[in-house]
mmCIF file of C-alpha atoms in Angstrom:
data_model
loop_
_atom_site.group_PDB
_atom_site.id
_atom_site.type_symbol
_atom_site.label_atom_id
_atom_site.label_comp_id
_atom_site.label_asym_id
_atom_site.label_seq_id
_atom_site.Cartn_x
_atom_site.Cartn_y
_atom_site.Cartn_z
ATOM 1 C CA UNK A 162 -40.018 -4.306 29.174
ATOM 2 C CA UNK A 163 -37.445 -2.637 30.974
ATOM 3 C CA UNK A 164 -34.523 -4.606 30.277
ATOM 4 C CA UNK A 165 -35.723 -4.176 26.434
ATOM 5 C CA UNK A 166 -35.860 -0.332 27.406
ATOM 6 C CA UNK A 167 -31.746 -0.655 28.611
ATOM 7 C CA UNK A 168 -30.845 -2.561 25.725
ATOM 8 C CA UNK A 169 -32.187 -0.088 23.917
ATOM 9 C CA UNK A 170 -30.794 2.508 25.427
ATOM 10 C CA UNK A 171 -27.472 0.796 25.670
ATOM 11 C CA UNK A 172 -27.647 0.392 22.263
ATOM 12 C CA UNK A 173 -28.519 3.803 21.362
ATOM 13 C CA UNK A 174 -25.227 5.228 23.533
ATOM 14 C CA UNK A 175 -22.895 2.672 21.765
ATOM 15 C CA UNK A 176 -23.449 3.121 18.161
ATOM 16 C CA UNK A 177 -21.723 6.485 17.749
ATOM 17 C CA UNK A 178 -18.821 4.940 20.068
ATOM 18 C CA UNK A 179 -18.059 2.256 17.458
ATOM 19 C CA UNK A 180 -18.927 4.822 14.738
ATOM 20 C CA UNK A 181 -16.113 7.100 16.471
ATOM 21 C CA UNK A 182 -13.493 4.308 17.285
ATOM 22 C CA UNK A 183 -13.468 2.821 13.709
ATOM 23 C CA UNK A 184 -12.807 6.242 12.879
ATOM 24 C CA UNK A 185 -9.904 6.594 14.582
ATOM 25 C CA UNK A 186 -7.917 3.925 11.943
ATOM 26 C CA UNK A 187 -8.578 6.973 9.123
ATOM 27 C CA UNK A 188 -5.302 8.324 10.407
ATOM 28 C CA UNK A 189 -3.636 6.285 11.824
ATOM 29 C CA UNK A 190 0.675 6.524 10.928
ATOM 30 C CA UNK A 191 0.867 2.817 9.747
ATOM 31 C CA UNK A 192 -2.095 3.318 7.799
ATOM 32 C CA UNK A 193 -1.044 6.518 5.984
ATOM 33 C CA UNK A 194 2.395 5.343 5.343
ATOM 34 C CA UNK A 195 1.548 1.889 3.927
ATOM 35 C CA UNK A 196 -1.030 3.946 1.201
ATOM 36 C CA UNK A 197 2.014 5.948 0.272
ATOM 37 C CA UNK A 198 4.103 3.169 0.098
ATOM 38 C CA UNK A 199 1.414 1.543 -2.616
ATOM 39 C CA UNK A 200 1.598 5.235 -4.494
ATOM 40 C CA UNK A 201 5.318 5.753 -4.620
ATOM 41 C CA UNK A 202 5.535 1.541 -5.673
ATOM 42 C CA UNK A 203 3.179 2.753 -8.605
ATOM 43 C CA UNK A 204 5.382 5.822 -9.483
ATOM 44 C CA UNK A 205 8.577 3.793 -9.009
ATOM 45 C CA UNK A 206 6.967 1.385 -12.203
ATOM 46 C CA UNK A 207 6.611 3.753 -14.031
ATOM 47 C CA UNK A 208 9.708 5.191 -13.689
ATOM 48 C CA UNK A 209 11.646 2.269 -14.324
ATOM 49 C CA UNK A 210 9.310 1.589 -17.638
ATOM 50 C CA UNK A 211 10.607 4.227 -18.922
ATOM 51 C CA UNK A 212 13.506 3.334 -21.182
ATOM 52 C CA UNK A 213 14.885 7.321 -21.695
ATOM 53 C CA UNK A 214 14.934 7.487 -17.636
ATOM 54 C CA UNK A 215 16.044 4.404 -16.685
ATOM 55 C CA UNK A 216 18.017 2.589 -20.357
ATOM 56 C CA UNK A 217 18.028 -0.608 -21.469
ATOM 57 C CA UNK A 218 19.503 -2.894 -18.677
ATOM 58 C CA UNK A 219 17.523 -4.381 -16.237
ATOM 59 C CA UNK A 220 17.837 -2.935 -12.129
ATOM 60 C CA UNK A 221 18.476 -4.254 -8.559
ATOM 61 C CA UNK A 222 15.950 -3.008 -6.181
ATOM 62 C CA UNK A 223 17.045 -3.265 -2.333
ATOM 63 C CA UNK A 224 14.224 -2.885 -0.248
ATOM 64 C CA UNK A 225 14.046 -2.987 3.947
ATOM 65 C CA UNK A 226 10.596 -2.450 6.049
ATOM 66 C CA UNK A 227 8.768 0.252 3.888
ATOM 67 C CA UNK A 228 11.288 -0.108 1.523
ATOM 68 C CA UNK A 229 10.339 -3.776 0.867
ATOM 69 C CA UNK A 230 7.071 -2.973 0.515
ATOM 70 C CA UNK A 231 7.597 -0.185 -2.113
ATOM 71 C CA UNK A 232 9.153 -2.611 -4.292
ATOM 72 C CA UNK A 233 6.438 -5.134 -3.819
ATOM 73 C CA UNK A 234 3.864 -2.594 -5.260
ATOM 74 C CA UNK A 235 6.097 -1.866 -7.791
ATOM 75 C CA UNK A 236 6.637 -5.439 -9.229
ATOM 76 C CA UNK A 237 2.437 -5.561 -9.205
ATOM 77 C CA UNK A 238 2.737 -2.805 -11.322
ATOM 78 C CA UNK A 239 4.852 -3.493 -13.525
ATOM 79 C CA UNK A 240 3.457 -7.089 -13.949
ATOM 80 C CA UNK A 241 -0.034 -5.460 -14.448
ATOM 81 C CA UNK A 242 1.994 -2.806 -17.511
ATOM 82 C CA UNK A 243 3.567 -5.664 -19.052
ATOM 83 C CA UNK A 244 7.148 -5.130 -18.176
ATOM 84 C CA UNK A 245 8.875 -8.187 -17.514
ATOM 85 C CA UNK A 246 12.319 -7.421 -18.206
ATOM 86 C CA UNK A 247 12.867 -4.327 -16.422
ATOM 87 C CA UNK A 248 14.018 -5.677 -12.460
ATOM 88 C CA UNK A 249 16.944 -8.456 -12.367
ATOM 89 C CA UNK A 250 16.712 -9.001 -9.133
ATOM 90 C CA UNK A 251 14.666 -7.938 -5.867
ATOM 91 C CA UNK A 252 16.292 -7.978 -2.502
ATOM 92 C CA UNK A 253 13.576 -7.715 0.380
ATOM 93 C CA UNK A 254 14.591 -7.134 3.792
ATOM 94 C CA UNK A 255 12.445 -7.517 7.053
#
């Protein structure tokens, strides 16, 4: 019964380690920066859907590291609004 009382204890003393460690992803740099890089994808859509911002002929997008992955959001987007004819052609670098 006394190794079941250590594992217990041992237990007891590591759950609010993990609890703490897993915590310390919440901010994280690469973490934060990839979620704005989904959110400024998503404004960048919308953006180019809109014809009085942007006219009628389609864009380039050149994209490198966060860049690329800007564009990438924004191409879900604008597959998920509909808008196939708005990017020509997508250049993603690294």
């Amino acid at each position: 019964t006394a190794a079941a009382a250590g594992s217990v204890a041992a237990m007891t003393i590591m759950w609010p380690v993990w609890i703490i460690s897993s915590m310390a992803n919440l901010d994280n740099a690469w973490l934060v920066v990839a979620e704005r890089a989904r959110q400024a994808g998503t404004c960048l859509a919308h953006v180019l859907a809109d014809k009085h911002a942007v006219g009628q002929r389609p864009v380039t997008l050149v994209g490198h590291s966060m860049g690329a992955r800007v564009i990438f959001y924004c191409l879900l987007e604008l597959f998920r609004m509909g808008e196939f004819h708005v990017v020509d052609d997508v250049v993603l670098l690294g």
